[in-house]
Amino acid sequence: MNPLVKGLNKEKPHASYRIDDDRIEPLDGPWRFTCLTNQDELPRGFYLDSYDPSGWDILDVPAYIDLPEDESGKNTGKEIAVFIRDFEMSVPEGGQQLILRFDGVTPAFHAWINGFMIGYSEGFGIPAEFNITPFIKDGKNRLAVKVYRKDARPGSFFYKRDRLAGIYDHVSIIKRSPVHVRDLVVENYFNEALTEVLVRVKVFFISFLMEGNTGRTIEVTLLSPEQEELFKEQQQLNFPVSVRQEIEMNFDFNLPNPDLWSPGEPGLYTLQIGITETDSKTAETITSRFGIRHFEKSDSLMILNGDTVIPVIAEQPGMGYDYTLDQADYINYFLENGYNTLKIYDPLPDRIMDILETNGILVWSVWPDEDALHDPSGISPELRRALEYQRGYRFQKDINRAGVDH
């Protein structure tokens, strides 16, 4: 395995947003799994749909597997965990795309659909998406995942991870329209007095149709923190003739006296983007919540909306902390002890980031080994590029969150 490769066949990173629930096929629940000492123990053809894993254990995903070490930190045996999940699916029609999404697998994994290797990803807390449309068949399909105990493979210094490994967050298949939103970026441009702001929404659409796309309408709606409709704008969407063509469209909204996001008043605006097909039916809608704030640093001070903010910092728990399911008690810990800032070294799941942002908790996102990354003598140019590629996924995921300081 090449330590310079941090991902293979992954979809490009994008900001977090919500999609219609009826387009999400969850794959959580019972999976077959087994733990192995090394690659030589892998059953021949385990990723094929003809392989019989009935003798394996059953584990409910999301889940961690504890792969123990001795006192010196040396692995006591198990290096690989293999997961298998069968599911029913139909071959998509009309250009519909099927995206397999892993919200969190640690530390690194390969994945197969019906015997075809669809990709590779590594990095704690970094979502991974793969387009599996060409590999799906009508009826039963098989997803196989091989999880490695460490992504700190020979030649790589990155993520000296502890003994926990597994599919620790949700897995799903997302049914995307042939023309859909791939990414969006929200930018704020204030006047000098911070009493008016231009909100620019950059939306990146992608098409999987062979023909040009005329007749589709994009509708963008902006709601206030109180869910009152502020703006609604429609534009025609036109693509040149090219599969996987991507175009950018901008939507501008002028807001006088905006509700500014702050730890004391964490108001969030809501953005809804709908695509209407040629038959006037809404094909797909995505929703994104964001805060409007003006942030700058001056003489090592944090200036938020013109006021100095003194961060009361809580450190993210150690490597391998279980960010799996209900974290309400964890968030209450910050609020009850007067913290207003969480310093993190690993990306947090969207549901946790939503809670932090809604409760006005600032997030200071620190990249592990940041000094080594910028030290010309510390790592090779090739490894630096690989790590910067991985950092791009982390940055883009939370790019529109008002409380995050990257």
GROMACS .gro file of C-alpha atoms in nm:
model
  406
    1MET     CA    1   0.000   0.000   0.000
    2ASN     CA    2   0.121   0.344  -0.091
    3PRO     CA    3   0.143   0.589   0.204
    4LEU     CA    4   0.117   0.877  -0.043
    5VAL     CA    5  -0.237   0.769  -0.138
    6LYS     CA    6  -0.500   0.908   0.098
    7GLY     CA    7  -0.802   0.826  -0.116
    8LEU     CA    8  -0.895   0.644  -0.437
    9ASN     CA    9  -1.205   0.694  -0.656
   10LYS     CA   10  -1.370   0.918  -0.395
   11GLU     CA   11  -1.617   1.186  -0.490
   12LYS     CA   12  -1.485   1.539  -0.452
   13PRO     CA   13  -1.528   1.698  -0.107
   14HIS     CA   14  -1.830   1.918  -0.046
   15ALA     CA   15  -1.989   2.122   0.228
   16SER     CA   16  -2.230   1.953   0.465
   17TYR     CA   17  -2.597   1.973   0.369
   18ARG     CA   18  -2.914   1.771   0.415
   19ILE     CA   19  -3.100   1.590   0.140
   20ASP     CA   20  -3.458   1.457   0.127
   21ASP     CA   21  -3.499   1.159   0.361
   22ASP     CA   22  -3.673   0.951   0.095
   23ARG     CA   23  -3.353   0.958  -0.110
   24ILE     CA   24  -3.144   0.795   0.163
   25GLU     CA   25  -3.120   0.417   0.195
   26PRO     CA   26  -2.958   0.340   0.533
   27LEU     CA   27  -2.719   0.046   0.559
   28ASP     CA   28  -2.684   0.055   0.937
   29GLY     CA   29  -2.774  -0.252   1.136
   30PRO     CA   30  -2.640  -0.611   1.141
   31TRP     CA   31  -2.329  -0.677   0.932
   32ARG     CA   32  -2.121  -0.993   0.911
   33PHE     CA   33  -1.766  -0.932   1.028
   34THR     CA   34  -1.441  -1.106   1.117
   35CYS     CA   35  -1.102  -0.997   1.252
   36LEU     CA   36  -0.780  -1.123   1.096
   37THR     CA   37  -0.413  -1.109   1.188
   38ASN     CA   38  -0.282  -1.018   0.843
   39GLN     CA   39  -0.358  -1.009   0.472
   40ASP     CA   40  -0.264  -1.376   0.430
   41GLU     CA   41  -0.566  -1.478   0.639
   42LEU     CA   42  -0.814  -1.302   0.410
   43PRO     CA   43  -1.061  -1.558   0.271
   44ARG     CA   44  -1.026  -1.597  -0.102
   45GLY     CA   45  -1.292  -1.395  -0.283
   46PHE     CA   46  -1.451  -1.263   0.038
   47TYR     CA   47  -1.574  -0.955  -0.153
   48LEU     CA   48  -1.767  -1.161  -0.413
   49ASP     CA   49  -2.143  -1.196  -0.381
   50SER     CA   50  -2.098  -1.573  -0.410
   51TYR     CA   51  -1.888  -1.594  -0.091
   52ASP     CA   52  -2.066  -1.737   0.215
   53PRO     CA   53  -1.993  -1.538   0.536
   54SER     CA   54  -2.258  -1.714   0.744
   55GLY     CA   55  -1.988  -1.846   0.979
   56TRP     CA   56  -1.872  -1.496   1.068
   57ASP     CA   57  -1.988  -1.299   1.371
   58ILE     CA   58  -2.267  -1.041   1.352
   59LEU     CA   59  -2.205  -0.681   1.455
   60ASP     CA   60  -2.445  -0.387   1.454
   61VAL     CA   61  -2.296  -0.097   1.257
   62PRO     CA   62  -2.204   0.175   1.357
   63ALA     CA   63  -1.950   0.007   1.583
   64TYR     CA   64  -1.590   0.009   1.696
   65ILE     CA   65  -1.380  -0.305   1.724
   66ASP     CA   66  -1.117  -0.314   1.996
   67LEU     CA   67  -0.792  -0.442   1.842
   68PRO     CA   68  -0.566  -0.467   2.150
   69GLU     CA   69  -0.204  -0.372   2.195
   70ASP     CA   70   0.045  -0.479   2.460
   71GLU     CA   71   0.211  -0.237   2.705
   72SER     CA   72   0.473  -0.134   2.450
   73GLY     CA   73   0.206  -0.038   2.198
   74LYS     CA   74   0.272  -0.339   1.977
   75ASN     CA   75  -0.027  -0.504   1.819
   76THR     CA   76  -0.110  -0.832   1.989
   77GLY     CA   77  -0.254  -0.993   1.679
   78LYS     CA   78  -0.540  -0.848   1.481
   79GLU     CA   79  -0.460  -0.607   1.197
   80ILE     CA   80  -0.769  -0.623   0.974
   81ALA     CA   81  -1.146  -0.621   1.024
   82VAL     CA   82  -1.369  -0.727   0.735
   83PHE     CA   83  -1.738  -0.632   0.713
   84ILE     CA   84  -2.004  -0.765   0.472
   85ARG     CA   85  -2.355  -0.628   0.419
   86ASP     CA   86  -2.611  -0.755   0.167
   87PHE     CA   87  -2.887  -0.520   0.054
   88GLU     CA   88  -3.165  -0.499  -0.204
   89MET     CA   89  -3.146  -0.238  -0.479
   90SER     CA   90  -3.270  -0.178  -0.832
   91VAL     CA   91  -3.060  -0.064  -1.126
   92PRO     CA   92  -3.108   0.314  -1.146
   93GLU     CA   93  -3.284   0.459  -1.449
   94GLY     CA   94  -3.298   0.795  -1.625
   95GLY     CA   95  -2.950   0.900  -1.520
   96GLN     CA   96  -3.010   0.863  -1.145
   97GLN     CA   97  -2.685   0.829  -0.950
   98LEU     CA   98  -2.624   0.609  -0.646
   99ILE     CA   99  -2.370   0.746  -0.398
  100LEU     CA  100  -2.237   0.520  -0.125
  101ARG     CA  101  -2.153   0.734   0.179
  102PHE     CA  102  -1.948   0.640   0.483
  103ASP     CA  103  -1.988   0.904   0.753
  104GLY     CA  104  -1.694   0.761   0.944
  105VAL     CA  105  -1.454   0.468   0.913
  106THR     CA  106  -1.127   0.454   1.102
  107PRO     CA  107  -0.846   0.440   1.037
  108ALA     CA  108  -0.846   0.330   0.668
  109PHE     CA  109  -1.049   0.103   0.439
  110HIS     CA  110  -1.108  -0.047   0.096
  111ALA     CA  111  -1.462  -0.117  -0.026
  112TRP     CA  112  -1.614  -0.347  -0.289
  113ILE     CA  113  -1.959  -0.370  -0.449
  114ASN     CA  114  -2.051  -0.708  -0.601
  115GLY     CA  115  -1.685  -0.801  -0.633
  116PHE     CA  116  -1.571  -0.471  -0.786
  117MET     CA  117  -1.327  -0.261  -0.583
  118ILE     CA  118  -1.490   0.083  -0.571
  119GLY     CA  119  -1.230   0.279  -0.375
  120TYR     CA  120  -1.015   0.353  -0.074
  121SER     CA  121  -1.020   0.617   0.199
  122GLU     CA  122  -0.838   0.698   0.521
  123GLY     CA  123  -0.856   0.953   0.799
  124PHE     CA  124  -1.054   0.967   1.121
  125GLY     CA  125  -1.371   1.173   1.095
  126ILE     CA  126  -1.346   1.230   0.719
  127PRO     CA  127  -1.660   1.122   0.526
  128ALA     CA  128  -1.606   0.918   0.211
  129GLU     CA  129  -1.842   0.901  -0.086
  130PHE     CA  130  -1.820   0.672  -0.389
  131ASN     CA  131  -2.036   0.662  -0.702
  132ILE     CA  132  -2.151   0.299  -0.723
  133THR     CA  133  -2.406   0.341  -1.005
  134PRO     CA  134  -2.223   0.116  -1.258
  135PHE     CA  135  -2.185  -0.170  -1.009
  136ILE     CA  136  -2.545  -0.211  -0.890
  137LYS     CA  137  -2.769  -0.492  -1.016
  138ASP     CA  138  -3.138  -0.567  -0.964
  139GLY     CA  139  -3.205  -0.763  -0.647
  140LYS     CA  140  -2.942  -0.859  -0.393
  141ASN     CA  141  -2.617  -0.663  -0.387
  142ARG     CA  142  -2.314  -0.706  -0.163
  143LEU     CA  143  -2.098  -0.442   0.005
  144ALA     CA  144  -1.766  -0.561   0.149
  145VAL     CA  145  -1.538  -0.336   0.355
  146LYS     CA  146  -1.184  -0.416   0.468
  147VAL     CA  147  -1.077  -0.192   0.757
  148TYR     CA  148  -0.709  -0.158   0.845
  149ARG     CA  149  -0.601  -0.121   1.202
  150LYS     CA  150  -0.376   0.179   1.131
  151ASP     CA  151  -0.334   0.426   0.852
  152ALA     CA  152   0.019   0.492   0.985
  153ARG     CA  153   0.154   0.235   0.743
  154PRO     CA  154   0.529   0.201   0.674
  155GLY     CA  155   0.651   0.533   0.539
  156SER     CA  156   0.367   0.739   0.683
  157PHE     CA  157   0.390   0.943   1.003
  158PHE     CA  158   0.030   1.054   0.995
  159TYR     CA  159  -0.232   0.952   1.253
  160LYS     CA  160  -0.054   0.733   1.503
  161ARG     CA  161  -0.396   0.597   1.591
  162ASP     CA  162  -0.475   0.379   1.890
  163ARG     CA  163  -0.632   0.037   1.897
  164LEU     CA  164  -0.987   0.126   1.795
  165ALA     CA  165  -1.097   0.051   1.441
  166GLY     CA  166  -1.424   0.004   1.260
  167ILE     CA  167  -1.722   0.155   1.080
  168TYR     CA  168  -1.801   0.389   1.368
  169ASP     CA  169  -2.061   0.608   1.196
  170HIS     CA  170  -2.353   0.573   0.959
  171VAL     CA  171  -2.341   0.408   0.615
  172SER     CA  172  -2.600   0.487   0.349
  173ILE     CA  173  -2.675   0.496  -0.022
  174ILE     CA  174  -2.799   0.832  -0.148
  175LYS     CA  175  -3.016   0.839  -0.461
  176ARG     CA  176  -2.921   1.156  -0.646
  177SER     CA  177  -3.104   1.308  -0.941
  178PRO     CA  178  -2.916   1.305  -1.273
  179VAL     CA  179  -2.875   1.681  -1.227
  180HIS     CA  180  -2.809   1.780  -0.867
  181VAL     CA  181  -2.625   2.008  -0.627
  182ARG     CA  182  -2.272   1.883  -0.566
  183ASP     CA  183  -2.146   2.162  -0.342
  184LEU     CA  184  -2.234   2.506  -0.210
  185VAL     CA  185  -2.034   2.785  -0.048
  186VAL     CA  186  -2.185   3.076   0.147
  187GLU     CA  187  -1.987   3.402   0.156
  188ASN     CA  188  -2.062   3.716   0.358
  189TYR     CA  189  -1.966   4.071   0.250
  190PHE     CA  190  -2.032   4.336   0.519
  191ASN     CA  191  -2.045   4.711   0.508
  192GLU     CA  192  -1.802   4.890   0.742
  193ALA     CA  193  -2.058   4.933   1.021
  194LEU     CA  194  -2.163   4.564   1.004
  195THR     CA  195  -2.524   4.677   0.967
  196GLU     CA  196  -2.577   4.527   0.624
  197VAL     CA  197  -2.444   4.217   0.454
  198LEU     CA  198  -2.444   4.074   0.105
  199VAL     CA  199  -2.489   3.697   0.128
  200ARG     CA  200  -2.352   3.526  -0.182
  201VAL     CA  201  -2.445   3.162  -0.230
  202LYS     CA  202  -2.222   2.979  -0.476
  203VAL     CA  203  -2.394   2.660  -0.591
  204PHE     CA  204  -2.209   2.394  -0.790
  205PHE     CA  205  -2.433   2.172  -1.001
  206ILE     CA  206  -2.331   1.851  -1.176
  207SER     CA  207  -2.503   1.666  -1.461
  208PHE     CA  208  -2.487   1.298  -1.556
  209LEU     CA  209  -2.704   1.326  -1.868
  210MET     CA  210  -2.577   1.289  -2.221
  211GLU     CA  211  -2.783   1.576  -2.356
  212GLY     CA  212  -2.777   1.940  -2.259
  213ASN     CA  213  -3.012   2.028  -1.974
  214THR     CA  214  -3.264   2.292  -2.070
  215GLY     CA  215  -3.594   2.349  -1.897
  216ARG     CA  216  -3.478   2.273  -1.544
  217THR     CA  217  -3.543   2.545  -1.289
  218ILE     CA  218  -3.342   2.618  -0.976
  219GLU     CA  219  -3.526   2.771  -0.682
  220VAL     CA  220  -3.327   2.909  -0.390
  221THR     CA  221  -3.512   3.010  -0.072
  222LEU     CA  222  -3.358   3.190   0.226
  223LEU     CA  223  -3.528   3.164   0.566
  224SER     CA  224  -3.454   3.372   0.876
  225PRO     CA  225  -3.349   3.213   1.207
  226GLU     CA  226  -3.722   3.231   1.296
  227GLN     CA  227  -3.799   3.036   0.973
  228GLU     CA  228  -3.960   3.333   0.801
  229GLU     CA  229  -3.913   3.350   0.425
  230LEU     CA  230  -3.679   3.638   0.335
  231PHE     CA  231  -3.598   3.573  -0.030
  232LYS     CA  232  -3.690   3.335  -0.307
  233GLU     CA  233  -3.515   3.338  -0.644
  234GLN     CA  234  -3.546   3.121  -0.952
  235GLN     CA  235  -3.303   3.071  -1.238
  236GLN     CA  236  -3.293   2.847  -1.543
  237LEU     CA  237  -3.025   2.578  -1.539
  238ASN     CA  238  -2.847   2.507  -1.867
  239PHE     CA  239  -2.559   2.265  -1.918
  240PRO     CA  240  -2.341   2.209  -2.222
  241VAL     CA  241  -2.355   1.854  -2.359
  242SER     CA  242  -2.109   1.666  -2.139
  243VAL     CA  243  -2.144   1.390  -1.879
  244ARG     CA  244  -2.018   1.489  -1.532
  245GLN     CA  245  -2.011   1.850  -1.641
  246GLU     CA  246  -2.012   2.092  -1.349
  247ILE     CA  247  -2.127   2.454  -1.352
  248GLU     CA  248  -2.142   2.727  -1.089
  249MET     CA  249  -2.439   2.957  -1.029
  250ASN     CA  250  -2.439   3.251  -0.785
  251PHE     CA  251  -2.732   3.385  -0.585
  252ASP     CA  252  -2.700   3.720  -0.400
  253PHE     CA  253  -2.917   3.837  -0.110
  254ASN     CA  254  -2.887   4.177   0.060
  255LEU     CA  255  -2.973   4.165   0.430
  256PRO     CA  256  -3.008   4.487   0.632
  257ASN     CA  257  -2.956   4.444   1.007
  258PRO     CA  258  -2.880   4.071   0.987
  259ASP     CA  259  -2.901   3.840   1.288
  260LEU     CA  260  -2.532   3.781   1.353
  261TRP     CA  261  -2.415   3.445   1.487
  262SER     CA  262  -2.230   3.458   1.818
  263PRO     CA  263  -2.189   3.235   2.124
  264GLY     CA  264  -2.455   3.442   2.300
  265GLU     CA  265  -2.698   3.452   2.008
  266PRO     CA  266  -2.629   3.159   1.773
  267GLY     CA  267  -2.899   3.234   1.516
  268LEU     CA  268  -2.888   3.020   1.201
  269TYR     CA  269  -3.036   3.101   0.861
  270THR     CA  270  -3.178   2.822   0.644
  271LEU     CA  271  -3.102   2.778   0.275
  272GLN     CA  272  -3.320   2.555   0.057
  273ILE     CA  273  -3.221   2.468  -0.300
  274GLY     CA  274  -3.470   2.281  -0.516
  275ILE     CA  275  -3.437   2.152  -0.871
  276THR     CA  276  -3.755   2.134  -1.080
  277GLU     CA  277  -3.758   1.895  -1.376
  278THR     CA  278  -3.905   1.970  -1.719
  279ASP     CA  279  -4.239   1.818  -1.605
  280SER     CA  280  -4.258   2.080  -1.324
  281LYS     CA  281  -4.198   1.819  -1.053
  282THR     CA  282  -3.940   1.893  -0.786
  283ALA     CA  283  -3.667   1.636  -0.838
  284GLU     CA  284  -3.452   1.703  -0.535
  285THR     CA  285  -3.417   1.953  -0.252
  286ILE     CA  286  -3.119   2.012  -0.027
  287THR     CA  287  -3.114   2.216   0.293
  288SER     CA  288  -2.824   2.393   0.461
  289ARG     CA  289  -2.818   2.601   0.781
  290PHE     CA  290  -2.554   2.867   0.828
  291GLY     CA  291  -2.469   3.158   1.052
  292ILE     CA  292  -2.372   3.508   0.943
  293ARG     CA  293  -2.077   3.653   1.129
  294HIS     CA  294  -1.779   3.884   1.082
  295PHE     CA  295  -1.456   3.734   1.216
  296GLU     CA  296  -1.104   3.873   1.230
  297LYS     CA  297  -0.788   3.840   1.438
  298SER     CA  298  -0.605   4.146   1.570
  299ASP     CA  299  -0.296   4.132   1.791
  300SER     CA  300  -0.378   3.771   1.881
  301LEU     CA  301  -0.732   3.872   1.977
  302MET     CA  302  -1.046   3.718   1.833
  303ILE     CA  303  -1.284   3.985   1.705
  304LEU     CA  304  -1.633   3.851   1.638
  305ASN     CA  305  -1.891   4.093   1.498
  306GLY     CA  306  -1.680   4.384   1.620
  307ASP     CA  307  -1.650   4.257   1.979
  308THR     CA  308  -1.356   4.083   2.144
  309VAL     CA  309  -1.421   3.721   2.232
  310ILE     CA  310  -1.213   3.552   2.500
  311PRO     CA  311  -1.211   3.180   2.422
  312VAL     CA  312  -1.262   2.943   2.714
  313ILE     CA  313  -1.116   2.634   2.556
  314ALA     CA  314  -1.194   2.269   2.614
  315GLU     CA  315  -0.965   2.016   2.449
  316GLN     CA  316  -1.105   1.741   2.231
  317PRO     CA  317  -1.068   1.406   2.411
  318GLY     CA  318  -0.778   1.183   2.309
  319MET     CA  319  -0.735   0.998   1.984
  320GLY     CA  320  -0.989   0.724   1.939
  321TYR     CA  321  -1.268   0.891   2.140
  322ASP     CA  322  -1.601   0.737   2.046
  323TYR     CA  323  -1.809   0.997   1.860
  324THR     CA  324  -2.072   0.743   1.765
  325LEU     CA  325  -2.425   0.810   1.875
  326ASP     CA  326  -2.589   1.031   2.139
  327GLN     CA  327  -2.351   1.306   2.251
  328ALA     CA  328  -2.599   1.528   2.437
  329ASP     CA  329  -2.427   1.469   2.771
  330TYR     CA  330  -2.092   1.558   2.614
  331ILE     CA  331  -2.227   1.889   2.481
  332ASN     CA  332  -2.395   1.967   2.813
  333TYR     CA  333  -2.055   1.928   2.977
  334PHE     CA  334  -1.927   2.228   2.778
  335LEU     CA  335  -2.227   2.443   2.852
  336GLU     CA  336  -2.241   2.362   3.224
  337ASN     CA  337  -1.869   2.434   3.275
  338GLY     CA  338  -1.867   2.766   3.093
  339TYR     CA  339  -1.665   2.663   2.788
  340ASN     CA  340  -1.732   2.856   2.468
  341THR     CA  341  -1.465   2.696   2.246
  342LEU     CA  342  -1.381   2.336   2.159
  343LYS     CA  343  -1.032   2.265   2.024
  344ILE     CA  344  -1.044   1.962   1.794
  345TYR     CA  345  -0.781   1.761   1.613
  346ASP     CA  346  -1.020   1.535   1.424
  347PRO     CA  347  -1.333   1.631   1.230
  348LEU     CA  348  -1.659   1.576   1.416
  349PRO     CA  349  -1.973   1.419   1.266
  350ASP     CA  350  -2.225   1.663   1.121
  351ARG     CA  351  -2.482   1.589   1.391
  352ILE     CA  352  -2.228   1.690   1.659
  353MET     CA  353  -2.128   2.001   1.466
  354ASP     CA  354  -2.497   2.092   1.437
  355ILE     CA  355  -2.536   2.074   1.815
  356LEU     CA  356  -2.223   2.282   1.875
  357GLU     CA  357  -2.326   2.547   1.625
  358THR     CA  358  -2.685   2.563   1.752
  359ASN     CA  359  -2.559   2.612   2.109
  360GLY     CA  360  -2.306   2.880   2.015
  361ILE     CA  361  -1.990   2.681   2.080
  362LEU     CA  362  -1.689   2.794   1.876
  363VAL     CA  363  -1.476   2.521   1.718
  364TRP     CA  364  -1.101   2.566   1.677
  365SER     CA  365  -0.999   2.308   1.419
  366VAL     CA  366  -0.630   2.216   1.441
  367TRP     CA  367  -0.465   2.001   1.180
  368PRO     CA  368  -0.246   1.727   1.337
  369ASP     CA  369   0.126   1.770   1.266
  370GLU     CA  370   0.059   2.118   1.125
  371ASP     CA  371   0.420   2.224   1.188
  372ALA     CA  372   0.556   1.919   1.008
  373LEU     CA  373   0.324   1.986   0.717
  374HIS     CA  374   0.477   2.330   0.660
  375ASP     CA  375   0.836   2.241   0.747
  376PRO     CA  376   1.019   2.199   0.411
  377SER     CA  377   1.263   1.959   0.571
  378GLY     CA  378   1.002   1.765   0.766
  379ILE     CA  379   0.830   1.561   0.493
  380SER     CA  380   0.865   1.496   0.124
  381PRO     CA  381   0.678   1.714  -0.128
  382GLU     CA  382   0.481   1.405  -0.235
  383LEU     CA  383   0.361   1.331   0.117
  384ARG     CA  384   0.281   1.698   0.174
  385ARG     CA  385   0.057   1.697  -0.134
  386ALA     CA  386  -0.112   1.379  -0.012
  387LEU     CA  387  -0.186   1.530   0.328
  388GLU     CA  388  -0.309   1.855   0.176
  389TYR     CA  389  -0.546   1.649  -0.041
  390GLN     CA  390  -0.680   1.488   0.274
  391ARG     CA  391  -0.704   1.822   0.453
  392GLY     CA  392  -0.921   1.950   0.167
  393TYR     CA  393  -1.193   1.701   0.259
  394ARG     CA  394  -1.180   1.812   0.620
  395PHE     CA  395  -1.190   2.184   0.540
  396GLN     CA  396  -1.469   2.169   0.281
  397LYS     CA  397  -1.700   1.968   0.506
  398ASP     CA  398  -1.738   2.257   0.755
  399ILE     CA  399  -1.668   2.552   0.525
  400ASN     CA  400  -2.008   2.713   0.583
  401ARG     CA  401  -2.018   2.678   0.961
  402ALA     CA  402  -2.007   3.012   1.142
  403GLY     CA  403  -1.845   2.874   1.456
  404VAL     CA  404  -1.545   2.706   1.292
  405ASP     CA  405  -1.201   2.866   1.281
  406HIS     CA  406  -0.980   2.651   1.058
   0.00000   0.00000   0.00000
